[in-house]
Short mmCIF file of C-alpha atoms and ligand atoms in Angstrom, two decimals:
data_model
loop_
_atom_site.label_atom_id
_atom_site.label_comp_id
_atom_site.label_asym_id
_atom_site.label_seq_id
_atom_site.Cartn_x
_atom_site.Cartn_y
_atom_site.Cartn_z
CA MET T 1 286.39 -95.07 24.00
CA GLY T 2 284.93 -98.58 24.13
CA ILE T 3 284.21 -101.87 22.32
CA LYS T 4 287.98 -102.36 22.04
CA GLY T 5 287.40 -105.99 21.02
CA SER T 6 286.10 -104.63 17.71
CA PRO T 7 288.80 -102.47 16.10
CA THR T 8 287.32 -99.61 14.08
CA CYS T 9 288.89 -97.47 11.39
CA GLU T 10 287.85 -95.51 8.33
CA LEU T 11 288.48 -97.02 4.88
CA VAL T 12 289.12 -94.69 1.97
CA TYR T 13 289.05 -95.97 -1.62
CA LYS T 14 290.82 -93.95 -4.30
CA ASP T 15 290.36 -94.69 -8.02
CA ALA T 16 289.26 -98.23 -7.16
CA PRO T 17 287.43 -100.05 -9.97
CA ALA T 18 283.83 -100.64 -8.92
CA GLU T 19 280.91 -102.72 -10.07
CA LEU T 20 277.25 -102.03 -9.40
CA VAL T 21 275.74 -104.52 -6.97
CA GLY T 22 271.95 -104.76 -7.12
CA SER T 23 269.59 -102.38 -8.91
CA ARG T 24 269.91 -98.65 -9.43
CA ARG T 25 267.76 -96.34 -7.25
CA MET T 26 267.24 -99.10 -4.65
CA GLY T 27 270.42 -98.38 -2.69
CA LEU T 28 269.15 -96.17 0.09
CA ILE T 29 265.49 -97.08 0.45
CA LYS T 30 265.81 -100.83 0.03
CA TYR T 31 269.34 -102.12 0.64
CA VAL T 32 270.62 -99.65 3.21
CA MET T 33 267.35 -99.59 5.16
CA ALA T 34 267.18 -103.42 5.22
CA LEU T 35 270.80 -103.56 6.38
CA MET T 36 270.26 -100.90 9.01
CA ASN T 37 267.06 -102.42 10.39
CA GLY T 38 268.85 -105.74 10.84
CA ALA T 39 271.83 -104.02 12.43
CA ARG T 40 269.58 -101.92 14.71
CA LEU T 41 268.05 -105.09 16.07
CA GLY T 42 271.58 -106.34 16.71
CA ILE T 43 272.40 -103.18 18.68
CA ALA T 44 269.21 -103.61 20.71
CA ALA T 45 270.42 -107.13 21.58
CA GLN T 46 273.88 -105.76 22.43
CA SER T 47 272.18 -103.19 24.67
CA VAL T 48 270.20 -105.86 26.52
CA GLY T 49 273.45 -107.78 27.08
CA LEU T 50 275.13 -104.66 28.46
CA SER T 51 272.15 -103.92 30.72
CA GLU T 52 272.30 -107.49 32.04
CA ASN T 53 276.04 -107.20 32.66
CA ALA T 54 275.60 -103.84 34.41
CA TYR T 55 272.82 -105.22 36.62
CA ARG T 56 274.76 -108.36 37.61
CA GLU T 57 277.92 -106.40 38.45
CA ALA T 58 275.96 -103.85 40.48
CA LEU T 59 273.98 -106.53 42.34
CA ALA T 60 277.10 -108.54 43.24
CA TYR T 61 278.95 -105.45 44.44
CA ALA T 62 275.99 -104.14 46.46
CA ARG T 63 275.71 -107.49 48.26
CA ASP T 64 279.43 -107.59 48.97
CA ARG T 65 280.26 -104.00 49.92
CA LYS T 66 279.75 -103.08 53.60
CA GLN T 67 279.33 -99.51 54.83
CA PHE T 68 278.11 -98.28 58.22
CA GLY T 69 277.96 -101.87 59.45
CA LYS T 70 275.80 -103.36 56.72
CA ALA T 71 275.80 -104.40 53.07
CA ILE T 72 275.00 -101.36 50.92
CA ILE T 73 272.17 -103.29 49.20
CA GLU T 74 270.21 -102.81 52.45
CA PHE T 75 270.14 -99.02 52.01
CA PRO T 76 266.84 -97.99 50.37
CA ALA T 77 268.62 -95.66 47.94
CA VAL T 78 270.76 -98.53 46.62
CA GLY T 79 267.84 -100.97 46.61
CA GLU T 80 265.81 -98.57 44.47
CA ILE T 81 268.59 -98.11 41.91
CA LEU T 82 268.97 -101.90 41.59
CA SER T 83 265.22 -102.48 41.29
CA VAL T 84 264.90 -99.89 38.52
CA MET T 85 267.94 -101.34 36.72
CA LYS T 86 266.35 -104.79 36.79
CA ALA T 87 262.99 -103.42 35.60
CA LYS T 88 264.65 -101.59 32.68
CA LEU T 89 266.59 -104.76 31.84
CA ASP T 90 263.49 -106.99 31.82
CA ALA T 91 261.50 -104.39 29.86
CA SER T 92 264.34 -104.07 27.32
CA ARG T 93 264.47 -107.81 26.80
CA ALA T 94 260.70 -108.01 26.39
CA LEU T 95 260.77 -105.31 23.71
CA LEU T 96 263.70 -106.93 21.91
CA TYR T 97 261.93 -110.31 21.79
CA ALA T 98 258.63 -108.77 20.61
CA CYS T 99 260.48 -106.95 17.84
CA THR T 100 262.48 -110.01 16.73
CA ARG T 101 259.22 -111.98 16.54
CA PHE T 102 257.70 -109.42 14.17
CA VAL T 103 260.83 -109.51 12.02
CA ASP T 104 260.84 -113.33 11.97
CA MET T 105 257.17 -113.43 10.98
CA TYR T 106 257.39 -111.12 7.99
CA LYS T 107 260.63 -112.75 6.81
CA ILE T 108 259.05 -116.21 7.02
CA TYR T 109 256.22 -114.95 4.81
CA ASP T 110 258.81 -113.52 2.40
CA ASP T 111 260.42 -116.97 2.18
CA ILE T 112 257.09 -118.77 1.72
CA ALA T 113 256.17 -116.28 -1.03
CA LYS T 114 259.24 -117.43 -3.00
CA GLU T 115 257.82 -120.97 -3.10
CA ARG T 116 254.11 -120.34 -3.58
CA LYS T 117 251.55 -117.55 -3.84
CA LEU T 118 250.37 -116.23 -0.47
CA SER T 119 246.63 -116.25 0.25
CA VAL T 120 244.86 -112.91 0.73
CA ASP T 121 244.85 -113.41 4.53
CA GLU T 122 248.52 -114.37 4.57
CA LYS T 123 249.42 -111.30 2.52
CA LYS T 124 247.49 -109.12 4.96
CA GLU T 125 249.22 -110.68 7.95
CA ALA T 126 252.65 -110.40 6.31
CA LYS T 127 252.01 -106.70 5.66
CA GLU T 128 250.96 -106.15 9.27
CA PHE T 129 254.08 -107.88 10.65
CA SER T 130 256.26 -105.88 8.30
CA ARG T 131 254.67 -102.65 9.55
CA LEU T 132 255.10 -103.70 13.19
CA ALA T 133 258.74 -104.65 12.56
CA ASP T 134 259.27 -101.23 10.98
CA ALA T 135 257.70 -99.52 14.01
CA PHE T 136 259.27 -101.62 16.76
CA THR T 137 262.85 -101.70 15.40
CA PRO T 138 263.67 -98.00 16.03
CA LEU T 139 261.70 -98.11 19.28
CA ALA T 140 263.68 -101.14 20.49
CA LYS T 141 267.04 -99.70 19.42
CA GLY T 142 266.28 -96.30 20.93
CA MET T 143 264.84 -97.45 24.26
CA THR T 144 267.17 -100.38 24.98
CA SER T 145 270.34 -98.43 24.14
CA GLU T 146 269.32 -95.49 26.34
CA PHE T 147 268.50 -97.92 29.16
CA ALA T 148 271.85 -99.67 28.69
CA ASN T 149 273.58 -96.32 29.16
CA GLN T 150 271.48 -95.52 32.23
CA ASN T 151 272.16 -98.95 33.72
CA ALA T 152 275.89 -98.59 33.07
CA TYR T 153 275.82 -95.18 34.79
CA ASP T 154 273.93 -96.62 37.78
CA CYS T 155 276.30 -99.59 37.93
CA ILE T 156 279.22 -97.21 38.40
CA GLN T 157 277.22 -95.23 40.96
CA ILE T 158 276.68 -98.36 43.05
CA HIS T 159 280.41 -99.09 42.91
CA GLY T 160 281.16 -95.59 44.26
CA GLY T 161 284.75 -94.44 43.76
CA SER T 162 285.89 -97.96 42.88
CA GLY T 163 283.56 -97.81 39.84
CA PHE T 164 285.45 -94.82 38.46
CA MET T 165 288.72 -96.75 38.54
CA LYS T 166 289.75 -99.41 36.04
CA ASP T 167 289.71 -102.17 38.67
CA TYR T 168 286.12 -103.30 38.11
CA ALA T 169 284.23 -104.53 35.05
CA CYS T 170 281.69 -101.68 35.33
CA GLU T 171 284.22 -99.19 33.95
CA ARG T 172 284.37 -101.17 30.71
CA VAL T 173 280.58 -101.64 30.61
CA TYR T 174 280.19 -97.86 30.91
CA ARG T 175 282.55 -97.21 27.98
CA ASP T 176 281.10 -100.04 25.87
CA ALA T 177 277.50 -98.95 26.44
CA ARG T 178 278.14 -95.43 25.13
CA ILE T 179 278.27 -96.41 21.46
CA THR T 180 274.91 -98.22 21.46
CA SER T 181 272.88 -95.00 21.33
CA ILE T 182 275.11 -93.67 18.53
CA TYR T 183 275.98 -96.26 15.89
CA GLU T 184 273.53 -97.68 13.39
CA GLY T 185 271.74 -94.36 13.82
CA THR T 186 271.73 -92.17 16.92
CA THR T 187 268.72 -92.13 19.24
CA GLN T 188 267.63 -88.92 17.50
CA LEU T 189 267.57 -90.82 14.20
CA GLN T 190 265.57 -93.67 15.78
CA VAL T 191 263.07 -91.01 16.80
CA VAL T 192 262.95 -89.73 13.21
CA ALA T 193 262.08 -93.29 12.10
CA ALA T 194 259.62 -93.94 14.95
CA ILE T 195 257.62 -90.69 14.92
CA ARG T 196 255.80 -91.77 11.75
CA HIS T 197 254.31 -94.62 13.75
CA VAL T 198 253.22 -92.18 16.45
CA THR T 199 251.40 -89.92 13.99
CA THR T 200 249.91 -92.76 11.91
CA GLY T 201 248.77 -94.63 15.03
CA THR T 202 250.79 -97.88 14.72
CA TYR T 203 251.83 -97.80 18.39
CA LEU T 204 248.40 -96.73 19.62
CA GLY T 205 246.78 -99.51 17.56
CA TRP T 206 249.10 -102.11 19.10
CA ILE T 207 248.53 -100.69 22.60
CA ASN T 208 244.74 -100.63 22.18
CA GLY T 209 244.91 -104.24 20.97
CA HIS T 210 246.59 -105.12 24.26
CA SER T 211 244.23 -103.18 26.49
CA SER T 212 241.68 -106.00 26.10
CA MET T 213 244.18 -108.69 27.16
CA GLU T 214 243.30 -110.87 30.14
CA CYS T 215 245.51 -110.44 33.17
CA LEU T 216 245.56 -111.83 36.70
CA PRO T 217 243.44 -110.04 39.33
CA GLU T 218 246.57 -108.92 41.21
CA ASP T 219 247.79 -107.08 38.06
CA GLN T 220 244.51 -105.32 37.36
CA ALA T 221 245.56 -102.08 39.08
CA THR T 222 248.82 -101.98 37.10
CA LYS T 223 246.86 -102.52 33.90
CA GLY T 224 244.63 -99.61 34.94
CA THR T 225 247.74 -97.43 35.24
CA LEU T 226 248.81 -98.46 31.72
CA GLU T 227 245.35 -97.52 30.45
CA PHE T 228 245.65 -94.10 32.08
CA MET T 229 249.13 -93.61 30.58
CA THR T 230 247.62 -94.48 27.18
CA GLN T 231 245.02 -91.74 27.58
CA GLN T 232 247.78 -89.24 28.40
CA TYR T 233 249.75 -90.42 25.37
CA ALA T 234 246.79 -90.18 22.99
CA ALA T 235 245.97 -86.67 24.27
CA ALA T 236 249.60 -85.58 23.86
CA VAL T 237 249.74 -86.91 20.28
CA GLU T 238 246.56 -85.02 19.45
CA ALA T 239 247.80 -81.82 21.06
CA VAL T 240 251.09 -81.94 19.13
CA THR T 241 249.73 -82.97 15.72
CA GLY T 242 246.80 -80.55 16.17
CA VAL T 243 249.19 -77.60 15.86
CA GLY T 244 249.62 -78.57 12.21
CA ASP T 245 253.34 -77.73 12.06
CA PRO T 246 255.81 -80.51 11.12
CA GLY T 247 258.57 -78.60 12.94
CA TYR T 248 256.54 -78.72 16.13
CA VAL T 249 256.04 -82.48 15.75
CA ASP T 250 259.82 -82.88 15.27
CA PHE T 251 260.46 -80.87 18.44
CA MET T 252 258.09 -83.03 20.52
CA ALA T 253 258.93 -86.30 18.73
CA ARG T 254 261.29 -87.78 21.30
CA ARG T 255 258.84 -87.16 24.11
CA LEU T 256 256.01 -88.84 22.19
CA VAL T 257 258.14 -91.81 21.12
CA GLU T 258 259.34 -92.34 24.69
CA MET T 259 255.75 -92.20 25.98
CA ALA T 260 254.80 -94.92 23.48
CA GLY T 261 257.89 -96.89 24.52
CA TYR T 262 257.02 -96.88 28.22
CA ILE T 263 253.46 -98.03 27.56
CA VAL T 264 254.47 -100.73 25.05
CA MET T 265 257.17 -102.06 27.38
CA GLY T 266 254.71 -102.00 30.29
CA TYR T 267 252.19 -104.12 28.37
CA LEU T 268 254.93 -106.56 27.32
CA LEU T 269 255.95 -107.00 30.97
CA LEU T 270 252.28 -107.49 31.85
CA GLU T 271 252.17 -110.31 29.28
CA ASP T 272 255.36 -111.79 30.75
CA THR T 273 253.88 -111.60 34.26
CA THR T 274 250.69 -113.35 33.13
CA ARG T 275 252.90 -116.23 31.96
CA CYS T 276 255.38 -116.19 34.86
CA ALA T 277 254.96 -114.47 38.24
CA ASP T 278 258.74 -113.85 38.49
CA PHE T 279 258.23 -110.76 36.30
CA ARG T 280 255.70 -109.10 38.63
CA ARG T 281 258.24 -107.09 40.55
CA SER T 282 259.80 -105.70 37.37
CA LEU T 283 256.34 -105.01 35.95
CA GLU T 284 255.32 -102.97 38.98
CA VAL T 285 258.63 -101.10 39.26
CA PHE T 286 258.73 -100.38 35.52
CA VAL T 287 255.15 -99.14 35.29
CA LYS T 288 255.65 -96.93 38.35
CA TYR T 289 258.79 -95.49 36.72
CA GLY T 290 257.12 -95.17 33.30
CA GLN T 291 254.04 -93.55 34.82
CA ALA T 292 256.19 -90.73 36.18
CA GLU T 293 258.07 -90.34 32.88
CA VAL T 294 254.86 -90.28 30.83
CA ALA T 295 253.31 -87.73 33.22
CA LYS T 296 256.45 -85.56 32.91
CA HIS T 297 256.26 -85.56 29.10
CA ALA T 298 252.48 -85.02 29.13
CA ASP T 299 252.97 -82.07 31.46
CA PHE T 300 255.71 -80.55 29.28
CA ILE T 301 253.54 -80.84 26.16
CA ALA T 302 250.39 -79.52 27.87
CA ASN T 303 252.25 -76.47 29.20
CA PHE T 304 254.12 -75.64 26.01
CA THR T 305 252.97 -73.15 23.40
CA PRO T 306 254.33 -73.10 19.84
CA ASP T 307 255.67 -69.53 20.27
CA GLN T 308 258.11 -70.88 22.89
CA LEU T 309 259.83 -72.91 20.17
CA SER T 310 262.01 -69.92 19.35
CA ASN T 311 263.84 -70.41 22.68
CA TYR T 312 265.07 -73.75 21.38
CA THR T 313 266.16 -72.81 17.88
CA PHE T 314 269.52 -71.46 16.69
C1 LIG W 401 282.91 -97.71 16.94
C2 LIG W 401 282.15 -97.33 15.71
C3 LIG W 401 281.87 -98.29 14.75
C4 LIG W 401 281.18 -97.92 13.60
N1 LIG W 401 280.96 -98.88 12.66
C5 LIG W 401 280.41 -98.54 11.48
C6 LIG W 401 280.29 -99.48 10.42
O1 LIG W 401 280.66 -100.64 10.57
N2 LIG W 401 279.74 -99.06 9.25
C7 LIG W 401 279.32 -97.79 9.07
O2 LIG W 401 278.85 -97.46 7.98
N3 LIG W 401 279.42 -96.88 10.05
C8 LIG W 401 279.96 -97.21 11.24
N4 LIG W 401 280.09 -96.28 12.24
C9 LIG W 401 279.54 -94.93 12.01
C10 LIG W 401 278.27 -94.70 12.82
O3 LIG W 401 277.20 -95.46 12.32
C11 LIG W 401 277.94 -93.20 12.82
O4 LIG W 401 278.95 -92.55 13.57
C12 LIG W 401 276.59 -92.93 13.46
O5 LIG W 401 275.54 -93.45 12.66
C13 LIG W 401 276.31 -91.43 13.63
O6 LIG W 401 276.56 -90.72 12.46
P1 LIG W 401 277.60 -89.51 12.45
O7 LIG W 401 278.80 -89.90 13.25
O8 LIG W 401 277.77 -89.09 11.06
O9 LIG W 401 276.87 -88.40 13.31
P2 LIG W 401 276.03 -87.16 12.74
O10 LIG W 401 275.01 -87.68 11.76
O11 LIG W 401 276.94 -86.09 12.29
O12 LIG W 401 275.27 -86.73 14.07
C14 LIG W 401 275.81 -85.76 14.98
C15 LIG W 401 274.68 -85.31 15.91
O13 LIG W 401 273.62 -84.73 15.13
C16 LIG W 401 272.40 -85.38 15.37
N5 LIG W 401 271.62 -85.49 14.13
C17 LIG W 401 272.07 -85.77 12.89
N6 LIG W 401 271.05 -85.80 12.01
C18 LIG W 401 269.93 -85.57 12.71
C19 LIG W 401 268.54 -85.46 12.37
N7 LIG W 401 268.09 -85.65 11.13
N8 LIG W 401 267.64 -85.18 13.37
C20 LIG W 401 268.08 -85.00 14.64
N9 LIG W 401 269.39 -85.08 15.01
C21 LIG W 401 270.29 -85.35 14.07
C22 LIG W 401 272.80 -86.77 15.86
O14 LIG W 401 271.79 -87.39 16.66
C23 LIG W 401 274.05 -86.47 16.67
O15 LIG W 401 273.68 -86.03 17.96
C24 LIG W 401 280.76 -96.60 13.40
C25 LIG W 401 281.04 -95.64 14.37
C26 LIG W 401 281.74 -96.00 15.50
C27 LIG W 401 282.06 -94.93 16.53
#
């Protein structure tokens, strides 16, 4: 369907002589997971690139295309789509950079540990960065790839009928974006990896650590919204885990992971805005969007009873 610049085929080996690489029993948990976590970060970066491409193509077209005597960018419906695309793009990049920083930090400690013994404090910090990298990698891959797909969809929408044809770049962006939420583990598999950090409190710990951050007076109300979303998230986690059924947690997992994602990305944009006012618009648009998404999930969870699960099982 897409990424035609990277030809893909299946390789089958028959009776090929093989040699063991590495140690026995470490294949899946150590080597494959290390490889996949690195690759997942790569797909998150690919997703940010696709989101950027989708946004630029949509913005250029909306400025250029005239309907009913004006550029379509002047219609509120088009303006809203573009603003949300930009907010998702900026939020995706913020999450990608936060995640890559955690990965860099624990890897740097790994390298230092090869040369000398780490101090107790260094060991503690290395462990914390490793845990954050483990929590943020599936979150980043899951959220940024879903946003890339949504931005590619919206890019076509802004192009109207022309977007459906092969004449514009958005058609390729749409096809290329589709694989990002599938390979290196589908979004459902990212949720399987991330839910542990919902139930053990890694995301909530990080979020609570950020709730004491200083922000500018003009962003105080937005921060208040993030604090309210956090309360809804914490209540939802308690309601779901309180049932005491792992199957129920699995069923609600994507909702909980997404709630954490919206709050984390909101705080990252708040940090960006504190450093540079250019991010304020994306911060406000993203938090408004995330607020509605978090409320939707909170509402679903609050109004769901475990006996209704049978409607969703086959
Ligand atoms: C273009 C392309 C390039 C690729 N490159 C590589 C490569 O270089 N190396 C490589 O090894 N692989 C590669 N792949 C394979 C790719 O990683 C897999 O296709 C992908 O991880 C999904 O696995 P699957 O196709 O087996 O789907 P399945 O695992 O069969 O999934 C099917 C559906 O079931 C759902 N599902 C499965 N398990 C669970 C679960 N536990 N909980 C909830 N839902 C679940 C999935 O989310 C999905 O919706 C590539 C694939 C493509 C299309």
